[in-house]
Amino acid sequence: MKHAGPATLAALEPLLCRLRQRDALKEKTPGAFYLKSAAFLHFHEDVSGTFADVKLDDVNFTRLRATTADEQAGLLARIDAFLAPSKR
């Protein structure tokens, strides 16, 4: 599975805009977000869809499908839960 290319990142732009609103996350390259100094989230693509690799435990990447609006909303909810002050 390859990293998301320009066309996939363009399709993800509404999601990327919402991710950019999270002050804790910094986008170092298009579609690649860091939390503090550690990689936190990036995207992949293949014929079955778009996927996000996200560190929801501060250690390991978890791959989540992020093709549909519902999947993207679920991804944002999980990220927000992880970034909540009570978790940090």
Tab-separated table of C-alpha atoms in Angstrom:
chain	number	residue	atom	x	y	z
A	1	MET	CA	0.000	0.000	0.000
A	2	LYS	CA	1.535	3.291	-1.086
A	3	HIS	CA	1.459	6.652	0.622
A	4	ALA	CA	-1.356	8.905	-0.545
A	5	GLY	CA	-0.517	10.836	-3.683
A	6	PRO	CA	-1.605	14.324	-4.720
A	7	ALA	CA	-4.994	13.235	-6.122
A	8	THR	CA	-5.899	11.358	-2.943
A	9	LEU	CA	-4.734	14.236	-0.756
A	10	ALA	CA	-6.854	16.615	-2.849
A	11	ALA	CA	-9.872	14.384	-2.260
A	12	LEU	CA	-9.071	14.420	1.479
A	13	GLU	CA	-8.812	18.223	1.633
A	14	PRO	CA	-11.983	18.724	3.724
A	15	LEU	CA	-10.657	16.207	6.271
A	16	LEU	CA	-7.171	17.740	6.170
A	17	CYS	CA	-8.663	21.194	6.850
A	18	ARG	CA	-10.408	19.827	9.923
A	19	LEU	CA	-7.215	18.146	11.118
A	20	ARG	CA	-5.320	21.420	10.708
A	21	GLN	CA	-7.731	22.968	13.228
A	22	ARG	CA	-6.327	20.732	15.985
A	23	ASP	CA	-3.660	22.908	17.611
A	24	ALA	CA	-1.758	19.906	18.947
A	25	LEU	CA	-1.129	18.589	15.425
A	26	LYS	CA	1.419	20.048	13.033
A	27	GLU	CA	1.383	19.173	9.345
A	28	LYS	CA	5.029	18.776	8.350
A	29	THR	CA	4.341	17.658	4.781
A	30	PRO	CA	0.986	17.497	2.993
A	31	GLY	CA	-1.160	14.909	4.781
A	32	ALA	CA	1.491	13.985	7.372
A	33	PHE	CA	0.784	15.211	10.899
A	34	TYR	CA	3.027	15.223	13.947
A	35	LEU	CA	2.190	15.369	17.626
A	36	LYS	CA	5.023	17.128	19.415
A	37	SER	CA	8.071	15.745	17.603
A	38	ALA	CA	6.651	12.326	16.721
A	39	ALA	CA	4.844	11.203	13.598
A	40	PHE	CA	1.150	10.843	14.440
A	41	LEU	CA	-0.945	10.514	11.268
A	42	HIS	CA	-0.466	9.938	7.561
A	43	PHE	CA	-2.484	8.475	4.707
A	44	HIS	CA	-2.199	5.558	2.288
A	45	GLU	CA	-4.100	4.606	-0.834
A	46	ASP	CA	-4.773	1.479	-2.807
A	47	VAL	CA	-7.539	0.090	-4.990
A	48	SER	CA	-9.697	-0.690	-1.956
A	49	GLY	CA	-9.693	2.906	-0.704
A	50	THR	CA	-7.938	5.456	1.476
A	51	PHE	CA	-6.515	4.574	4.864
A	52	ALA	CA	-5.077	6.538	7.765
A	53	ASP	CA	-2.211	5.320	9.890
A	54	VAL	CA	-2.624	7.002	13.278
A	55	LYS	CA	-0.900	6.525	16.650
A	56	LEU	CA	-3.808	6.343	19.059
A	57	ASP	CA	-1.627	4.873	21.810
A	58	ASP	CA	1.490	7.071	21.406
A	59	VAL	CA	3.459	4.018	20.254
A	60	ASN	CA	2.075	2.031	17.322
A	61	PHE	CA	0.297	3.054	14.172
A	62	THR	CA	-3.218	1.735	13.745
A	63	ARG	CA	-4.564	1.575	10.192
A	64	LEU	CA	-8.114	2.870	9.830
A	65	ARG	CA	-10.163	3.089	6.667
A	66	ALA	CA	-10.809	6.748	5.746
A	67	THR	CA	-12.576	6.595	2.412
A	68	THR	CA	-16.147	7.637	3.201
A	69	ALA	CA	-17.437	10.670	5.084
A	70	ASP	CA	-18.592	8.389	7.914
A	71	GLU	CA	-15.166	6.752	8.159
A	72	GLN	CA	-13.482	10.152	8.207
A	73	ALA	CA	-15.867	11.375	10.924
A	74	GLY	CA	-15.033	8.270	12.954
A	75	LEU	CA	-11.319	8.928	12.481
A	76	LEU	CA	-11.724	12.515	13.702
A	77	ALA	CA	-13.721	11.348	16.715
A	78	ARG	CA	-11.009	8.873	17.681
A	79	ILE	CA	-8.293	11.503	17.238
A	80	ASP	CA	-10.256	14.019	19.317
A	81	ALA	CA	-10.786	11.434	22.062
A	82	PHE	CA	-7.043	10.711	22.078
A	83	LEU	CA	-6.120	14.405	22.135
A	84	ALA	CA	-8.623	15.266	24.884
A	85	PRO	CA	-6.950	16.979	27.871
A	86	SER	CA	-7.939	14.159	30.213
A	87	LYS	CA	-5.931	11.731	28.024
A	88	ARG	CA	-2.838	13.915	27.648
